[in-house]
Coordinates of N, CA and C in Angstrom, one line a residue:
V1 N 16.1 11.9 -1.2 CA 15.3 13.0 -1.3 C 14.2 12.5 0.1
T2 N 13.6 13.5 0.5 CA 12.6 13.4 1.5 C 11.4 14.1 1.3
M3 N 10.5 14.1 1.3 CA 9.5 14.7 0.8 C 9.2 16.0 2.1
P4 N 8.9 17.1 1.3 CA 8.6 18.5 1.9 C 7.6 18.2 2.8
G5 N 7.6 18.6 4.4 CA 6.4 18.8 5.2 C 6.1 17.3 5.6
A6 N 7.0 16.1 5.3 CA 6.5 14.6 5.8 C 7.2 14.4 7.0
D7 N 7.5 15.2 7.9 CA 8.0 14.9 9.3 C 7.3 14.3 10.3
I8 N 6.2 14.9 10.3 CA 4.9 14.6 11.0 C 4.1 14.1 10.1
V9 N 3.5 12.6 10.2 CA 2.4 12.2 9.7 C 1.2 11.8 10.7
T10 N 0.3 12.3 10.0 CA -0.9 12.6 11.1 C -2.2 11.4 10.8
Q11 N -3.2 11.0 11.4 CA -3.8 9.6 11.2 C -4.5 9.9 10.2
N12 N -4.9 10.8 9.3 CA -5.5 10.8 7.9 C -4.7 11.1 6.5
D13 N -3.4 11.2 6.9 CA -2.6 11.6 5.8 C -2.5 10.2 4.6
L14 N -2.5 11.0 3.6 CA -2.7 9.5 2.4 C -1.7 10.0 1.5
L15 N -0.8 8.7 1.2 CA 0.1 8.7 0.0 C -0.6 8.1 -1.2
I16 N -0.3 9.0 -2.5 CA -1.1 8.5 -3.7 C 0.0 8.2 -4.7
V17 N 0.5 6.8 -5.1 CA 1.2 6.8 -6.2 C 0.7 6.1 -7.2
G18 N 1.1 7.5 -8.3 CA 0.3 7.6 -9.6 C -0.8 8.7 -9.3
P19 N -0.5 9.8 -9.2 CA -1.7 11.0 -8.9 C -2.0 11.4 -10.2
G20 N -2.6 10.5 -10.9 CA -3.2 10.8 -12.6 C -4.7 11.3 -12.4
V21 N -5.5 10.9 -13.4 CA -7.1 11.2 -13.2 C -7.4 10.9 -11.9
L22 N -7.3 9.4 -11.7 CA -8.2 8.9 -10.7 C -7.4 9.5 -9.7
G23 N -6.2 9.4 -9.2 CA -5.5 9.9 -8.2 C -5.9 11.2 -7.8
R24 N -6.0 11.9 -8.7 CA -6.3 13.4 -8.3 C -8.0 13.7 -7.9
L25 N -8.6 13.0 -8.3 CA -10.1 13.1 -7.8 C -10.1 12.3 -6.4
V26 N -9.3 11.6 -6.2 CA -9.1 10.8 -4.6 C -8.6 12.1 -4.0
A27 N -7.8 12.5 -4.2 CA -6.9 13.6 -3.4 C -7.9 14.7 -3.1
E28 N -8.4 15.3 -4.1 CA -9.5 16.5 -3.7 C -10.8 16.1 -3.0
K29 N -11.2 14.8 -3.1 CA -12.3 14.4 -2.0 C -11.8 13.9 -1.1
W30 N -10.5 13.6 -0.9 CA -10.1 12.8 0.5 C -9.8 14.5 1.3
L31 N -9.0 15.4 0.6 CA -8.9 16.5 1.5 C -10.2 17.2 2.0
K32 N -11.1 17.2 1.0 CA -12.4 17.8 1.6 C -13.2 16.8 2.6
E33 N -12.8 15.9 2.9 CA -13.4 15.0 4.0 C -12.3 15.0 5.4
H34 N -11.1 15.3 5.0 CA -10.3 15.1 6.1 C -9.3 16.5 6.2
P35 N -10.1 17.6 6.7 CA -9.7 18.6 6.6 C -7.9 18.8 7.3
G36 N -6.9 19.6 6.8 CA -5.7 19.5 7.8 C -4.8 18.2 7.7
C37 N -5.4 17.3 6.7 CA -4.5 16.1 6.5 C -3.4 16.5 5.6
K38 N -2.5 15.6 5.2 CA -1.7 16.0 4.2 C -1.7 14.8 3.2
V39 N -1.7 15.1 1.9 CA -1.9 14.0 0.8 C -0.7 14.1 -0.3
F40 N 0.0 13.1 -0.3 CA 1.0 13.0 -0.9 C 0.9 12.7 -2.6
G41 N 2.1 12.9 -3.1 CA 1.5 12.2 -4.5 C 3.0 11.8 -4.9
Q42 N 2.9 10.3 -5.4 CA 4.5 10.1 -6.2 C 4.2 9.8 -7.5
T43 N 5.1 10.6 -8.4 CA 5.4 10.4 -9.6 C 6.3 9.9 -10.6
A44 N 6.3 9.5 -11.7 CA 7.3 9.0 -12.7 C 8.1 10.0 -13.1
S45 N 7.9 11.2 -13.2 CA 8.6 12.4 -13.4 C 8.0 13.7 -12.8
T46 N 9.0 14.7 -12.9 CA 8.2 16.0 -12.5 C 7.4 17.1 -13.3
D47 N 7.0 16.3 -14.5 CA 6.0 17.5 -15.4 C 5.0 17.6 -15.2
H48 N 4.3 17.4 -14.0 CA 2.9 17.9 -13.4 C 3.2 18.4 -11.8
H49 N 4.0 18.5 -11.3 CA 4.3 18.8 -10.0 C 3.7 20.1 -9.5
S50 N 3.6 21.3 -10.8 CA 3.0 22.2 -10.1 C 1.4 22.2 -10.4
E51 N 0.9 21.4 -11.0 CA -0.3 21.1 -11.2 C -0.8 20.1 -10.1
L52 N -0.2 19.4 -9.4 CA -0.2 18.7 -8.1 C -0.6 19.8 -6.9
T53 N 0.5 20.7 -6.9 CA 0.9 21.5 -5.8 C -0.6 22.3 -5.6
D54 N -1.0 22.6 -6.9 CA -2.2 23.6 -6.9 C -3.7 22.9 -6.4
I55 N -3.6 21.6 -6.2 CA -4.7 21.0 -5.7 C -4.5 20.8 -4.5
G56 N -3.3 20.7 -3.8 CA -3.0 20.5 -2.4 C -2.2 19.3 -2.2
I57 N -1.7 18.4 -3.3 CA -1.0 17.3 -3.1 C 0.7 17.7 -2.8
I58 N 1.1 17.1 -2.3 CA 2.8 17.3 -1.8 C 3.5 16.2 -2.9
P59 N 4.0 17.0 -3.9 CA 4.5 15.9 -4.9 C 6.0 15.3 -4.6
S60 N 6.5 14.3 -5.2 CA 7.6 13.7 -4.9 C 7.9 12.8 -6.3
L61 N 9.1 12.8 -6.6 CA 9.4 11.5 -7.6 C 9.4 10.4 -7.1
K62 N 9.5 9.3 -8.1 CA 9.2 7.7 -7.4 C 10.8 7.5 -7.1
G63 N 11.0 7.0 -5.8 CA 12.3 6.7 -5.4 C 12.4 7.4 -4.0
S64 N 11.6 8.5 -3.9 CA 11.7 9.4 -2.7 C 11.6 8.5 -1.4
T65 N 11.7 8.8 -0.2 CA 11.3 8.3 0.8 C 10.4 9.0 1.8
I66 N 9.8 8.2 2.6 CA 9.2 9.3 3.7 C 9.3 9.1 5.1
S67 N 9.8 10.1 5.7 CA 10.6 10.0 7.0 C 9.5 9.3 7.8
Q68 N 8.4 9.4 7.8 CA 7.1 8.4 8.5 C 6.2 7.9 7.6
K69 N 6.0 6.8 7.9 CA 5.2 5.5 6.8 C 3.6 6.2 7.0
A70 N 3.0 6.2 6.0 CA 1.5 7.0 5.9 C 0.3 5.7 6.1
P71 N -0.6 6.3 7.0 CA -1.5 5.4 7.5 C -2.6 5.0 6.5
Y72 N -2.5 5.7 5.2 CA -3.5 5.5 4.2 C -2.6 5.4 2.9
V73 N -2.5 4.5 1.8 CA -1.9 4.5 0.8 C -2.7 3.8 -0.6
I74 N -2.6 4.7 -1.6 CA -3.5 4.1 -2.8 C -2.5 4.0 -4.0
F75 N -2.5 3.1 -4.4 CA -1.8 2.9 -5.6 C -2.4 2.7 -6.9
C76 N -2.4 3.8 -8.0 CA -3.2 4.0 -9.1 C -2.3 4.4 -10.4
A77 N -1.0 4.0 -10.1 CA 0.2 4.3 -11.3 C -0.2 2.8 -12.3
P78 N -0.2 3.3 -13.4 CA -0.4 1.9 -14.5 C 1.2 1.3 -14.6
P79 N 0.9 0.2 -14.9 CA 2.0 -0.8 -15.3 C 3.0 -0.3 -16.4
S80 N 2.2 0.3 -17.3 CA 3.2 0.6 -18.6 C 4.4 1.4 -18.2
R81 N 4.6 2.3 -17.7 CA 5.6 3.0 -17.1 C 6.7 2.4 -16.0
S82 N 6.4 0.9 -15.8 CA 7.3 0.5 -14.6 C 7.9 -0.4 -15.1
D83 N 9.3 -1.2 -15.0 CA 10.4 -1.9 -15.3 C 10.0 -3.3 -13.9
D84 N 9.4 -2.5 -13.1 CA 9.0 -4.0 -12.2 C 7.8 -3.4 -11.3
Y85 N 7.0 -3.7 -11.6 CA 5.4 -3.3 -11.0 C 5.4 -4.2 -10.0
P86 N 5.4 -5.1 -9.7 CA 5.3 -5.8 -8.3 C 6.2 -5.3 -7.3
G87 N 7.2 -5.1 -7.8 CA 8.4 -4.6 -7.0 C 7.9 -3.1 -6.4
D88 N 7.3 -2.4 -7.5 CA 6.8 -1.0 -6.9 C 5.5 -1.1 -5.9
L89 N 5.0 -2.1 -5.9 CA 4.1 -2.4 -5.1 C 4.5 -2.7 -4.0
R90 N 5.6 -3.4 -3.8 CA 6.4 -3.7 -2.5 C 6.8 -2.6 -1.9
V91 N 7.3 -1.8 -2.6 CA 7.8 -0.3 -2.2 C 6.7 0.3 -1.4
A92 N 5.4 0.5 -2.1 CA 4.4 1.3 -1.7 C 4.0 0.5 -0.1
A93 N 3.8 -0.7 -0.3 CA 3.5 -1.7 0.8 C 4.3 -1.2 2.0
S94 N 5.7 -0.9 1.6 CA 6.5 -0.5 2.9 C 6.4 0.9 3.2
N95 N 5.9 1.6 2.5 CA 5.5 3.3 3.0 C 3.8 3.0 3.7
W96 N 3.7 2.0 4.1 CA 2.1 1.9 4.5 C 2.4 1.4 6.0
N97 N 1.8 2.3 7.1 CA 2.2 2.1 8.5 C 1.3 0.7 9.1
G98 N 0.4 0.2 8.2 CA -0.8 -0.8 8.5 C -1.7 -0.6 9.3
E99 N -1.9 0.9 9.4 CA -3.2 1.2 10.4 C -4.5 1.8 9.8
G100 N -4.3 2.5 8.5 CA -5.5 2.9 8.0 C -5.9 1.7 6.9
S101 N -5.5 2.0 5.7 CA -5.8 1.2 4.2 C -4.7 1.5 3.1
F102 N -4.7 0.2 2.8 CA -3.7 0.4 1.3 C -4.6 -0.4 0.2
L103 N -4.7 0.3 -0.7 CA -5.4 0.2 -1.8 C -5.0 -0.1 -3.1
F104 N -4.9 -1.1 -3.8 CA -4.3 -0.8 -5.1 C -5.5 -1.0 -6.3
T105 N -5.6 -0.2 -7.1 CA -6.5 0.0 -8.4 C -5.8 -1.1 -9.4
S106 N -6.7 -2.0 -9.6 CA -6.3 -3.2 -10.7 C -7.4 -3.2 -11.7
S107 N -7.6 -4.3 -12.3 CA -8.8 -4.1 -13.7 C -9.4 -5.5 -13.7
T108 N -10.5 -5.3 -14.2 CA -11.6 -6.2 -14.4 C -11.0 -7.3 -15.4
A109 N -10.0 -6.9 -16.1 CA -9.5 -8.1 -17.3 C -9.1 -9.4 -16.6
L110 N -8.7 -9.2 -15.1 CA -8.4 -10.7 -14.6 C -9.5 -11.5 -13.9
Y111 N -10.6 -11.2 -14.4 CA -11.8 -11.9 -14.2 C -11.8 -13.1 -15.2
D112 N -11.9 -13.9 -15.0 CA -11.9 -15.3 -16.1 C -13.2 -15.6 -16.6
C113 N -13.8 -14.6 -17.5 CA -14.9 -14.3 -18.0 C -15.2 -13.5 -19.3
S114 N -15.8 -14.0 -20.4 CA -15.9 -13.4 -21.6 C -17.0 -13.6 -22.3
D115 N -17.4 -13.5 -23.7 CA -18.4 -14.0 -24.3 C -19.6 -13.0 -23.8
N116 N -19.6 -12.0 -23.4 CA -20.7 -11.1 -22.8 C -21.4 -11.9 -21.4
R117 N -20.7 -12.7 -20.8 CA -21.2 -13.3 -19.7 C -21.2 -12.4 -18.5
L118 N -22.1 -12.7 -17.3 CA -22.4 -11.9 -16.2 C -21.4 -12.2 -15.5
C119 N -20.4 -11.1 -14.7 CA -19.3 -11.3 -13.8 C -19.3 -10.5 -12.6
N120 N -19.4 -11.4 -11.4 CA -19.3 -10.6 -10.4 C -18.0 -11.0 -9.6
E121 N -18.1 -10.4 -8.1 CA -17.0 -10.4 -7.3 C -16.5 -12.2 -6.9
D122 N -17.5 -12.9 -7.4 CA -17.2 -14.3 -7.0 C -16.7 -15.1 -8.2
C123 N -16.3 -14.6 -9.3 CA -16.2 -15.1 -10.5 C -14.7 -15.4 -10.6
P124 N -14.2 -16.4 -11.0 CA -12.7 -16.9 -10.6 C -11.4 -15.9 -11.6
S125 N -10.5 -15.7 -11.0 CA -9.4 -15.1 -11.8 C -8.9 -15.8 -12.7
I126 N -8.2 -14.9 -13.7 CA -7.3 -15.7 -14.6 C -6.1 -16.4 -14.0
P127 N -5.9 -17.6 -14.5 CA -4.5 -18.2 -13.6 C -3.4 -17.4 -14.1
V128 N -2.3 -17.6 -13.3 CA -0.9 -16.8 -13.6 C -0.4 -17.9 -14.8
G129 N 0.3 -17.3 -16.0 CA 0.7 -17.7 -17.2 C -0.4 -17.9 -18.3
R130 N -1.5 -16.9 -18.2 CA -2.2 -16.8 -19.4 C -1.5 -15.9 -20.1
G131 N -1.0 -14.8 -19.6 CA -0.3 -13.8 -20.7 C 0.7 -12.8 -19.7
P132 N 1.5 -12.4 -20.3 CA 2.2 -11.3 -19.7 C 1.6 -10.0 -19.3
R133 N 0.4 -9.8 -19.8 CA -0.1 -8.7 -19.0 C -0.9 -8.7 -18.1
T134 N -1.5 -9.9 -18.0 CA -2.3 -10.1 -16.7 C -1.6 -10.8 -15.8
D135 N -0.3 -11.6 -16.1 CA 0.4 -12.0 -15.3 C 1.4 -10.7 -14.4
V136 N 1.3 -9.8 -14.9 CA 2.1 -8.4 -14.2 C 1.2 -8.1 -13.1
L137 N -0.3 -7.9 -13.5 CA -1.2 -7.3 -12.4 C -1.9 -8.4 -11.6
L138 N -1.8 -9.8 -11.9 CA -1.6 -10.8 -10.8 C -0.5 -10.6 -9.8
R139 N 0.7 -10.6 -10.2 CA 1.6 -11.0 -9.4 C 1.6 -9.4 -8.5
A140 N 1.2 -8.3 -8.8 CA 1.0 -7.0 -8.3 C -0.2 -7.3 -7.0
E141 N -1.1 -7.6 -7.6 CA -2.3 -7.8 -6.5 C -1.9 -8.7 -5.4
N142 N -1.3 -10.0 -5.6 CA -0.7 -10.7 -4.6 C 0.1 -10.0 -3.5
V143 N 1.1 -9.2 -4.1 CA 2.0 -8.3 -3.3 C 0.8 -7.9 -2.1
V144 N 0.2 -7.1 -2.7 CA -1.0 -6.2 -2.0 C -1.7 -7.0 -0.9
L145 N -2.3 -8.1 -1.6 CA -3.2 -9.0 -0.4 C -2.1 -9.4 0.6
E146 N -0.6 -10.0 0.3 CA 0.0 -10.7 1.1 C 0.3 -9.7 2.2
A147 N 0.3 -8.3 1.8 CA 0.9 -7.3 2.9 C -0.5 -6.9 3.6
G148 N -1.6 -7.4 3.5 CA -2.9 -6.8 4.0 C -4.0 -5.7 3.5
G149 N -3.2 -5.4 2.4 CA -3.9 -4.5 1.7 C -4.9 -5.1 0.9
C150 N -6.0 -4.3 -0.2 CA -7.1 -4.6 -0.6 C -6.8 -4.3 -2.3
V151 N -7.5 -4.6 -3.0 CA -7.6 -4.6 -4.7 C -9.0 -4.1 -5.0
L152 N -8.8 -3.2 -5.8 CA -10.2 -2.4 -6.4 C -10.2 -2.8 -7.9
R153 N -10.7 -3.7 -8.3 CA -10.6 -3.7 -9.7 C -11.8 -3.2 -10.6
L154 N -11.1 -2.3 -11.1 CA -12.0 -1.0 -12.2 C -11.8 0.5 -11.3
D155 N -12.1 1.7 -11.9 CA -11.9 2.7 -11.2 C -12.9 3.5 -10.8
A156 N -12.9 4.1 -9.6 CA -14.2 5.1 -9.0 C -13.5 5.7 -8.1
A157 N -13.2 6.9 -8.0 CA -13.0 7.5 -6.8 C -13.6 7.5 -5.4
S158 N -14.9 7.7 -5.7 CA -15.6 7.6 -4.5 C -16.0 6.3 -3.9
L159 N -15.5 5.2 -4.7 CA -15.6 3.8 -4.0 C -14.4 3.5 -3.6
A160 N -13.1 4.1 -4.1 CA -11.8 4.0 -3.6 C -11.9 4.5 -2.1
I161 N -12.3 5.5 -1.9 CA -12.3 6.2 -0.6 C -13.2 5.4 0.1
A162 N -14.4 5.1 -0.2 CA -15.0 4.3 0.7 C -14.6 3.1 1.1
I163 N -13.7 2.2 0.3 CA -13.3 1.3 0.8 C -12.1 1.4 1.8
M164 N -11.2 2.6 1.6 CA -10.1 3.1 2.4 C -10.9 3.6 4.1
K165 N -11.9 4.1 3.7 CA -12.5 4.5 5.2 C -13.0 3.3 6.2
K166 N -13.5 2.1 5.1 CA -14.0 1.0 6.0 C -12.6 0.6 6.7
R167 N -11.5 0.2 6.1 CA -10.2 -0.2 6.3 C -10.3 -1.9 6.5
P168 N -10.7 -2.2 5.2 CA -11.0 -3.9 5.2 C -9.2 -4.4 5.0
R169 N -9.3 -5.6 5.2 CA -8.2 -6.2 4.9 C -7.9 -7.5 4.1
G170 N -7.2 -7.6 3.2 CA -6.8 -8.6 2.3 C -7.9 -9.3 1.4
R171 N -8.9 -8.1 0.6 CA -10.1 -8.4 0.0 C -9.9 -7.8 -1.4
I172 N -10.7 -8.5 -2.1 CA -10.7 -7.8 -3.9 C -12.2 -7.1 -4.1
F173 N -12.2 -6.2 -4.3 CA -13.7 -5.5 -4.5 C -13.7 -5.1 -6.1
L174 N -15.1 -5.0 -6.5 CA -15.1 -4.6 -7.9 C -15.9 -3.4 -7.8
G175 N -15.6 -2.7 -9.0 CA -16.3 -1.2 -9.2 C -16.6 -1.1 -10.5
C176 N -18.3 -0.8 -10.5 CA -19.2 -0.5 -11.7 C -20.4 -0.3 -11.3
D177 N -21.1 0.4 -12.5 CA -22.4 0.9 -12.3 C -23.5 0.0 -12.5
N178 N -23.3 -1.3 -12.5 CA -24.4 -2.3 -12.6 C -25.2 -2.1 -13.8
K179 N -24.9 -1.3 -14.9 CA -25.9 -0.9 -15.8 C -24.9 -1.2 -17.3
P180 N -24.4 -2.4 -17.6 CA -23.6 -2.7 -18.4 C -23.9 -2.1 -19.7
L181 N -23.1 -1.6 -20.8 CA -23.8 -1.3 -22.1 C -22.7 -1.7 -23.1
S182 N -23.1 -2.2 -24.2 CA -22.4 -2.6 -25.4 C -21.5 -1.2 -25.9
R183 N -20.4 -1.2 -26.8 CA -19.9 -0.2 -27.2 C -20.7 0.5 -28.0
K184 N -21.7 -0.1 -29.1 CA -22.6 0.6 -29.6 C -23.5 1.2 -28.9
E185 N -23.9 0.4 -28.0 CA -25.0 1.5 -26.9 C -24.4 2.7 -25.9
I186 N -23.2 2.7 -25.7 CA -22.4 3.4 -25.7 C -22.7 5.0 -26.4
M187 N -22.1 4.5 -27.9 CA -22.0 5.5 -28.8 C -23.2 6.1 -29.2
D188 N -24.3 5.3 -29.0 CA -25.5 5.6 -29.4 C -25.9 6.6 -28.5
A189 N -25.7 6.4 -27.1 CA -26.1 7.2 -25.8 C -25.3 9.0 -26.1
V190 N -24.1 8.8 -26.3 CA -23.1 9.9 -26.8 C -23.7 10.8 -27.7
N191 N -24.2 10.1 -29.0 CA -24.8 10.9 -30.0 C -26.2 11.2 -29.8
K192 N -27.1 10.7 -28.7 CA -28.1 11.3 -28.7 C -28.1 12.4 -27.5
S193 N -27.0 12.4 -26.9 CA -27.2 13.4 -25.8 C -26.8 14.7 -26.2
G194 N -26.3 14.9 -27.5 CA -25.8 16.2 -28.2 C -24.8 17.0 -27.6
K195 N -23.9 16.5 -26.7 CA -23.0 17.2 -26.2 C -21.7 17.2 -26.9
F196 N -21.7 16.6 -28.1 CA -20.5 16.8 -29.0 C -20.9 17.4 -30.3
D197 N -20.1 18.3 -30.8 CA -20.4 18.9 -32.4 C -20.5 17.7 -33.3
T198 N -19.6 16.9 -33.1 CA -19.6 15.8 -34.2 C -20.2 14.4 -33.6
K199 N -20.6 14.0 -34.8 CA -21.6 12.3 -34.7 C -20.4 11.3 -34.8
F200 N -21.0 10.1 -34.1 CA -20.1 9.2 -34.1 C -20.6 8.5 -35.2
Q201 N -20.1 8.0 -36.1 CA -20.5 7.5 -37.5 C -20.4 5.9 -37.7
G202 N -19.7 5.1 -37.0 CA -19.7 3.6 -36.8 C -18.4 3.1 -36.5
F203 N -18.3 1.9 -36.2 CA -17.0 1.1 -35.8 C -16.2 0.8 -37.3
T204 N -14.9 0.5 -37.0 CA -14.2 0.1 -38.1 C -14.4 -1.4 -38.5
G205 N -14.7 -2.3 -37.4 CA -14.7 -3.6 -37.4 C -15.8 -4.1 -36.4
T206 N -16.0 -5.3 -36.3 CA -17.0 -5.8 -35.5 C -16.4 -7.3 -34.8
D207 N -14.8 -7.7 -35.2 CA -14.3 -8.7 -34.5 C -13.7 -8.2 -33.2
G208 N -13.4 -9.6 -32.4 CA -12.4 -9.2 -31.1 C -13.6 -9.8 -30.0
P209 N -13.1 -9.7 -29.0 CA -14.0 -10.4 -27.8 C -15.1 -9.5 -27.6
L210 N -16.1 -10.4 -26.7 CA -17.2 -9.7 -26.5 C -17.2 -8.9 -25.0
G211 N -16.2 -9.3 -24.2 CA -16.2 -8.6 -22.8 C -17.1 -9.2 -21.8
K212 N -17.5 -8.6 -20.9 CA -18.2 -9.3 -19.7 C -19.1 -8.3 -19.4
R213 N -20.2 -8.7 -18.7 CA -21.1 -7.8 -17.8 C -20.8 -7.7 -16.7
M214 N -20.5 -6.4 -16.0 CA -20.0 -6.6 -14.7 C -21.1 -6.1 -13.7
E215 N -21.1 -6.9 -12.3 CA -22.3 -6.7 -11.4 C -21.7 -6.5 -10.2
N216 N -21.7 -5.8 -9.2 CA -21.0 -5.5 -7.9 C -21.8 -5.6 -7.0
S217 N -22.9 -6.0 -6.9 CA -24.0 -6.0 -5.6 C -23.1 -6.1 -4.2
K218 N -22.2 -7.1 -4.3 CA -21.6 -7.9 -3.0 C -20.8 -6.6 -2.4
T219 N -20.1 -6.0 -3.5 CA -19.3 -4.8 -3.1 C -19.8 -3.9 -2.3
R220 N -20.9 -3.5 -3.1 CA -22.1 -2.5 -2.7 C -22.4 -2.5 -1.4
A221 N -22.8 -3.7 -0.9 CA -23.6 -4.4 0.2 C -22.3 -4.1 1.4
D222 N -21.1 -4.4 1.0 CA -20.0 -4.6 2.0 C -19.7 -3.2 2.4
I223 N -19.7 -2.6 1.3 CA -18.7 -1.2 1.4 C -19.9 0.0 1.8
G224 N -21.4 -0.3 1.5 CA -22.3 0.8 1.7 C -22.0 1.8 0.6
W225 N -21.8 1.5 -0.7 CA -21.6 2.4 -1.8 C -22.5 2.6 -2.8
E226 N -22.6 3.5 -3.4 CA -23.3 3.7 -4.7 C -22.8 4.8 -5.7
P227 N -22.8 4.5 -6.9 CA -22.1 5.5 -7.7 C -22.8 6.8 -7.8
Q228 N -22.3 8.0 -8.2 CA -22.9 9.3 -8.4 C -23.9 9.3 -9.2
Y229 N -23.7 8.7 -10.4 CA -24.5 8.2 -11.1 C -25.0 7.0 -11.6
P230 N -26.4 6.4 -11.5 CA -26.8 5.3 -11.5 C -26.1 4.4 -12.9
S231 N -26.2 5.2 -13.8 CA -26.1 4.5 -15.3 C -25.2 5.6 -16.2
F232 N -24.7 5.4 -17.4 CA -23.7 5.9 -18.1 C -24.7 7.2 -18.6
T233 N -26.0 6.3 -19.3 CA -26.9 6.9 -19.9 C -27.5 8.2 -19.0
E234 N -27.7 7.9 -17.6 CA -28.2 9.0 -16.8 C -27.0 10.1 -16.9
F235 N -25.6 9.7 -16.7 CA -24.8 10.7 -16.5 C -24.7 11.9 -17.6
L236 N -25.1 11.1 -18.8 CA -25.3 12.0 -20.2 C -26.6 12.7 -20.3
G237 N -27.5 12.6 -19.3 CA -28.7 13.2 -19.2 C -29.6 12.5 -20.3
V238 N -29.5 11.3 -20.8 CA -30.7 10.7 -21.7 C -31.4 9.6 -21.2
D239 N -32.4 9.1 -21.8 CA -33.3 8.1 -21.5 C -32.4 7.0 -21.6
S240 N -32.7 5.9 -20.6 CA -31.7 4.7 -20.9 C -32.4 3.9 -21.7

């Protein structure tokens, strides 16, 4: 099966593998910034193809082929629906012509940091063998880096686009707002915002890992990016 309208690929065309919430935001921003380009969206099912078409994405099923390789590829499909996640990344890499950018959205879970410690781009990654979930992501990242693509740990549509437009090669970037909050602080802010009819009452337990506090000054300096909202509390419109 060949994607419709894919016969001629122009310099700003974009292939999104897994056009879910993040992928659709990327598509909408990319289409605004690159009028006349084509954005392709590859999905695991046809369930949402009409919705994708409505926002200007040319949909296709996983396993479809593109007659011409795309200059920009972003992979934001989750591993949960894949039998061979690194293999899916190899297919995506094979659909990239190497000119613009190939970006994989990964997870900050791969930074070997916990107990509420500060974590930035220089924090070491978890070694392969620690667990099946992190192993899958690490192997997927390696496929991308070996192909000359880049990795973005954590999701932000505007940052993903800023990275692709810079066209870096073989790099790992980090996305965050530099204003880390605990789960309690997040829910206190939600309650304070008054944006919801019901109030959060409390957590069911207090055990479990403390997580990490993310900081991405290096990514910001290299890419020239700032988040739309400086913090979650400012997004909600409450005092920090």
